[in-house]
Coordinates of C-alpha atoms in Angstrom, one line a residue:
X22 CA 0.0 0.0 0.0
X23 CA 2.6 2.3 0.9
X24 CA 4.5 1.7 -2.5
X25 CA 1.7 2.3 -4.2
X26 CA 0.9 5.7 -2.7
X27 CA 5.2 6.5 -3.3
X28 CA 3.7 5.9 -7.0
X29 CA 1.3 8.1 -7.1
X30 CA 3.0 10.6 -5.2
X31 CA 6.1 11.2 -8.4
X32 CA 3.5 11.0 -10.9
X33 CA 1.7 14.0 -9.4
X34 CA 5.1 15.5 -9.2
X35 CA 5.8 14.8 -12.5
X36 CA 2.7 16.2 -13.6
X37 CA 2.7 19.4 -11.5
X38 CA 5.8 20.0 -12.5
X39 CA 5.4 20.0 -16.3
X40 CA 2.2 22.3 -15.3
X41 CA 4.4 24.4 -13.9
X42 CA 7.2 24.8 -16.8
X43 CA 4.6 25.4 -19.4
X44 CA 2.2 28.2 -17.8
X45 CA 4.3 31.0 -17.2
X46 CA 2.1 33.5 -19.6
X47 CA 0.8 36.8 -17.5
X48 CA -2.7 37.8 -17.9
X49 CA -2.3 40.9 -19.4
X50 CA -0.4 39.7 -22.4
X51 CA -3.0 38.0 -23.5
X52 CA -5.6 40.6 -23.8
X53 CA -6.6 42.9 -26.5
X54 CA -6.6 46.7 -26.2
X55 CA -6.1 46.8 -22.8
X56 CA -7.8 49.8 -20.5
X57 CA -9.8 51.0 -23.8
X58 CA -13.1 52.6 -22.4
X59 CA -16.5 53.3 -24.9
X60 CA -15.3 55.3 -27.5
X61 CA -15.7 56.0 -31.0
X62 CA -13.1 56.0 -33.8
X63 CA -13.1 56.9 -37.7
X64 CA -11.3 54.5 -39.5
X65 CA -9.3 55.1 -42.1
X66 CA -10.6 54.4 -45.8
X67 CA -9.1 56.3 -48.4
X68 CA -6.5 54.3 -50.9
X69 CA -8.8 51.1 -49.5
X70 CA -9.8 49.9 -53.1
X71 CA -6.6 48.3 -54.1
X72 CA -4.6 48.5 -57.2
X73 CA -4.7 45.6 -59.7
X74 CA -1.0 43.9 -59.9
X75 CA 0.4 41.4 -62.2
X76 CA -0.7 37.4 -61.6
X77 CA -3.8 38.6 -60.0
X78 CA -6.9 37.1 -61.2
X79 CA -9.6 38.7 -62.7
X80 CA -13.5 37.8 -63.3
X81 CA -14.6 40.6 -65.9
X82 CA -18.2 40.5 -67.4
X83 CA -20.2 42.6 -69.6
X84 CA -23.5 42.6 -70.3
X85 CA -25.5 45.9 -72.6
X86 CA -28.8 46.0 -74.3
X87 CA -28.1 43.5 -76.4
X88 CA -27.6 40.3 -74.8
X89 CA -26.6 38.2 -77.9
X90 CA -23.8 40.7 -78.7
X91 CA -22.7 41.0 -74.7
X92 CA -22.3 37.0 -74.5
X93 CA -19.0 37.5 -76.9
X94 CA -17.3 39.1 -74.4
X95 CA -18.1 36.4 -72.0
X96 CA -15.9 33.9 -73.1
X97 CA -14.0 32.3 -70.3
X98 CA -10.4 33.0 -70.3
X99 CA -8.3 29.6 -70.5
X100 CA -6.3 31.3 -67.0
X101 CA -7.4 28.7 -64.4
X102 CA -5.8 28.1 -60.7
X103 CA -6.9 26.1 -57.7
X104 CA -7.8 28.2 -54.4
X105 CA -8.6 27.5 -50.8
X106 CA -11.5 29.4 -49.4
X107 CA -12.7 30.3 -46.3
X108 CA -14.0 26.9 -45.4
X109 CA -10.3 24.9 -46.4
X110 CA -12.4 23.6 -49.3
X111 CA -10.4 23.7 -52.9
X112 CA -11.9 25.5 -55.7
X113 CA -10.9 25.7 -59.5
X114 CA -11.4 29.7 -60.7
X115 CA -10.7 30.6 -63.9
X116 CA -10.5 34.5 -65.1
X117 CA -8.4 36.8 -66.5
X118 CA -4.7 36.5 -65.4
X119 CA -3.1 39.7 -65.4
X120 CA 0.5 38.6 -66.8
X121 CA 4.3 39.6 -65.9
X122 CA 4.0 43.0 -68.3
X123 CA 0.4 44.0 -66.2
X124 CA -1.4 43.5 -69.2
X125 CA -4.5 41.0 -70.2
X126 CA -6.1 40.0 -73.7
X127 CA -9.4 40.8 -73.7
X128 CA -11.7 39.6 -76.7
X129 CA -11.7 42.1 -79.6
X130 CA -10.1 44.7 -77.7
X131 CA -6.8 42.7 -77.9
X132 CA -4.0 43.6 -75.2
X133 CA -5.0 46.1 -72.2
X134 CA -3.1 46.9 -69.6
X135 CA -4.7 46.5 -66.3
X136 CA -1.6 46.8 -63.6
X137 CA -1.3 49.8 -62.0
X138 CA -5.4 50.3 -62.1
X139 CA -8.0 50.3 -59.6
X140 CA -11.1 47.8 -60.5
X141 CA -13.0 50.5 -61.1
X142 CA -10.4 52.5 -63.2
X143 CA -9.8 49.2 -65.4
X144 CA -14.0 49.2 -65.9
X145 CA -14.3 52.7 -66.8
X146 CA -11.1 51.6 -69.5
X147 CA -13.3 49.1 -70.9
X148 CA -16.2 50.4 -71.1
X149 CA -14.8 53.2 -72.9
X150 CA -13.3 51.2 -75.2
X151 CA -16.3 49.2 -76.2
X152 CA -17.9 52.3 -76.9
X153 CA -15.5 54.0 -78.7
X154 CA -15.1 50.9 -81.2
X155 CA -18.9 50.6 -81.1
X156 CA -19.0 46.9 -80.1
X157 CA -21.5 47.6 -77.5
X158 CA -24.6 50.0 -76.8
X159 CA -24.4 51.1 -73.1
X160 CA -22.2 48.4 -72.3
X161 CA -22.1 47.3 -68.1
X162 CA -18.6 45.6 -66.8
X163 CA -18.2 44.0 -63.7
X164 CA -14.9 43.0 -62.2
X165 CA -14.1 41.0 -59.1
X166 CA -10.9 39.5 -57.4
X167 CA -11.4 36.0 -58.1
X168 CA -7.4 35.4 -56.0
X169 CA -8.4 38.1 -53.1
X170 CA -6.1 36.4 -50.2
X171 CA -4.5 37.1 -47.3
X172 CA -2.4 34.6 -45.3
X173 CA -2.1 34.1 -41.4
X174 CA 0.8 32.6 -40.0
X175 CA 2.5 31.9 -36.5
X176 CA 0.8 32.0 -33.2
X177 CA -2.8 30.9 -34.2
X178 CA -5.7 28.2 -34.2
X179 CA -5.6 27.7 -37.7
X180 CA -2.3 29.3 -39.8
X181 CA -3.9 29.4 -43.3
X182 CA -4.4 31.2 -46.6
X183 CA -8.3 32.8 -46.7
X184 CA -9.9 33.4 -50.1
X185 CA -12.1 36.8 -49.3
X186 CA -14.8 36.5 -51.5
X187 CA -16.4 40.1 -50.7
X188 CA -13.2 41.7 -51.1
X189 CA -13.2 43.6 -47.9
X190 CA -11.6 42.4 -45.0
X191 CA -10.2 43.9 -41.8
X192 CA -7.1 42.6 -39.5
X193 CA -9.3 41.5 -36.7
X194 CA -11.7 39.9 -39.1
X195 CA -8.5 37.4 -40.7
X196 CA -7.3 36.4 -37.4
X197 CA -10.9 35.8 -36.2
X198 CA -11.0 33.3 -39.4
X199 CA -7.6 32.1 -38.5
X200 CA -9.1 30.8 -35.3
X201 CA -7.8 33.8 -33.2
X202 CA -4.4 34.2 -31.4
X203 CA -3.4 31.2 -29.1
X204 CA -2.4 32.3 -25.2
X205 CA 0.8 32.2 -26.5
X206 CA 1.1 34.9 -29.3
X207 CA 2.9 38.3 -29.2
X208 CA -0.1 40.9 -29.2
X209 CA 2.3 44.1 -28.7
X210 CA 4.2 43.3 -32.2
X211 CA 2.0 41.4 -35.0
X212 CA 3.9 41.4 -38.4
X213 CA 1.9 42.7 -41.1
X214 CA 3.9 42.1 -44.9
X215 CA 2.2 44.1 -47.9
X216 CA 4.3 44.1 -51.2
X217 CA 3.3 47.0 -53.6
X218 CA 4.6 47.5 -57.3
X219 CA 7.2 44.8 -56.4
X220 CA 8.0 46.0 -53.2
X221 CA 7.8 44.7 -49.7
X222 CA 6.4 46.8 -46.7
X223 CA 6.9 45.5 -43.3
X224 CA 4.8 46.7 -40.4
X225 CA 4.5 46.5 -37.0
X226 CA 1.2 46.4 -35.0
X227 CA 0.0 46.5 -31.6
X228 CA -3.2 44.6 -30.5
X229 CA -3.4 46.1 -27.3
X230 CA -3.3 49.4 -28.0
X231 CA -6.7 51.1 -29.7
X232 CA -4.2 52.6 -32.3
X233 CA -4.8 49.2 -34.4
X234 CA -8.3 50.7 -34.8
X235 CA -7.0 54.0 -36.9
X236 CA -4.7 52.2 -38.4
X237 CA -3.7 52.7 -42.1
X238 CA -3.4 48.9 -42.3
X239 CA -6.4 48.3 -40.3
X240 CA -8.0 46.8 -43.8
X241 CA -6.0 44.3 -45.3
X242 CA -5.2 44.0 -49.1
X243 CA -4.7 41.3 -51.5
X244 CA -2.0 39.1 -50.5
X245 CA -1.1 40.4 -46.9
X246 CA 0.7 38.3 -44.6
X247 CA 0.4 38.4 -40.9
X248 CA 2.6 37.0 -38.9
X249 CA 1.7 36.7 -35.2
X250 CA 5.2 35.9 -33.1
X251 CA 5.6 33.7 -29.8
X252 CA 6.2 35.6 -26.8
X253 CA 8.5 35.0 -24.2
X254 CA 6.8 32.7 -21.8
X255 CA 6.3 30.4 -25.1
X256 CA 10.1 30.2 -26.0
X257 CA 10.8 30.1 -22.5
X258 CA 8.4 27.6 -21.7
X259 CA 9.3 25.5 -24.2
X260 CA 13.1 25.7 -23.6
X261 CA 12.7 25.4 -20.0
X262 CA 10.2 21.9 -21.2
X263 CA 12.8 20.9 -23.6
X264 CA 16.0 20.9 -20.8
X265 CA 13.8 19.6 -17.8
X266 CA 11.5 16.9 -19.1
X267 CA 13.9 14.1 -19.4
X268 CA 15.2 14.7 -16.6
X269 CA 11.8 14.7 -14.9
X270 CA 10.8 11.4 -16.8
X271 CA 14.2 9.8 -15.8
X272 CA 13.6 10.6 -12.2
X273 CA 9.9 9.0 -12.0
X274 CA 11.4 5.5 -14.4
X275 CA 14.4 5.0 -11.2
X276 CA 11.4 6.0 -8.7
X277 CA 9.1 3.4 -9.8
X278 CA 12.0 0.9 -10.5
X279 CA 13.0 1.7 -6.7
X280 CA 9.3 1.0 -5.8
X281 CA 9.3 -2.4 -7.9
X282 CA 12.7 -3.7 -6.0
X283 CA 11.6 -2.7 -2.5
X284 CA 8.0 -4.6 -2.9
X285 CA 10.1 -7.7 -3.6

């Protein structure tokens, strides 16, 4: 009986003690926006429709008057790639891929170049176009990201690359979809990549301050990267686990071989 209860007593050690090594993290790191009171911010929005860039893909429709005549214009583009959306389910989208020189051929129209435009500036382009050529009476063009991503990395539920389909997404929103920031994450100093006309911003943010809610960055763009670091109880935690765990488990295998020998 008593060698029994000297069993039970180093596994209980065992397991307080890898309890203890691997909950070091301080409440307040792992809240948002800390001592933010009701209040009211205006968010930033100018620049937020983004500018087209090459290998972005395109869905571009047009429909006038005349239906007949519109549907020529409809032909699917041959441009086709395999996405992940929201729900981790793989889709096949074809569209217009803008290639390396920012331009796409668009039927009758020929080459057009579409880098360096906003959606709406790339419609308005068409449109005119159509017009002026007198291909279409009144003519109506749609365009929408089919490839509108952004990906979450590092310190969260679910690191993966979301497919927006309504094209408007905020910072909070992607790591709610990412399955939120694990007790581990670096709030004070998420890393936000954004590469523009080929080159790459990098930006830091703070998610406990209310600054993150005037942010310039506050809405994410095509093909943003967050990346959410470990803090220090993590690395330490795990370091500390890493050194001490052996040693732990080789302490409780020559306690309950003591035990074994005794009780013979």
């Amino acid at each position: 009986m008593a060698n029994l209860f000297i069993m039970r007593l180093l596994i209980n050690a065992t397991v307080a003690s890898v309890l203890l090594l691997t909950s070091c993290v301080h409440t307040r790191e792992a809240v948002y926006f800390n001592g933010v009171q009701n209040a009211e911010f205006i968010g930033s929005t100018e620049n937020l429709e983004p500018v087209i860039q090459a290998n972005d893909l395109l869905s571009i429709t047009v429909s006038s008057l005349n239906p007949d005549a519109s549907q020529l214009f409809n032909v699917s583009n041959v441009s086709a790639t395999q996405m992940s959306t929201i729900s981790g389910t793989m889709v096949q989208a074809s569209g217009y891929l803008i290639d390396q020189d920012g331009f796409i051929q668009f039927p009758f129209l020929g080459n057009i170049k579409a880098a360096g435009y906003t959606k709406k500036e790339l419609q308005n382009r068409i449109i005119s176009e159509l017009v002026k050529q007198k291909l279409l009476l009144e003519p109506i063009v749609n365009i929408r990201y089919l490839n509108y991503k952004v990906s979450v990395l590092g310190e969260v539920a679910r690191p993966s690359v979301l497919t927006i389909p309504n094209e408007k997404i905020t910072l909070l929103e992607a790591l709610g979809l990412a399955g939120d920031l694990t007790i581990y994450a670096k709030r004070d100093n998420v890393l936000l990549i954004r590469e523009e006309n080929g080159k790459k911003q990098l930006m830091r943010l703070d998610l406990t301050s209310d600054e993150i809610f005037t942010s310039p960055v506050y809405y994410l763009r095509p093909n943003d990267i967050i990346y959410v670091e470990p803090n220090k109880s993590k690395v330490a935690s795990t370091s500390r686990l890493n050194q001490w765990l052996p040693l732990v488990f080789s302490a409780l295998s020559f306690g309950i071989i003591a035990v074994d020998r005794l009780a013979r």
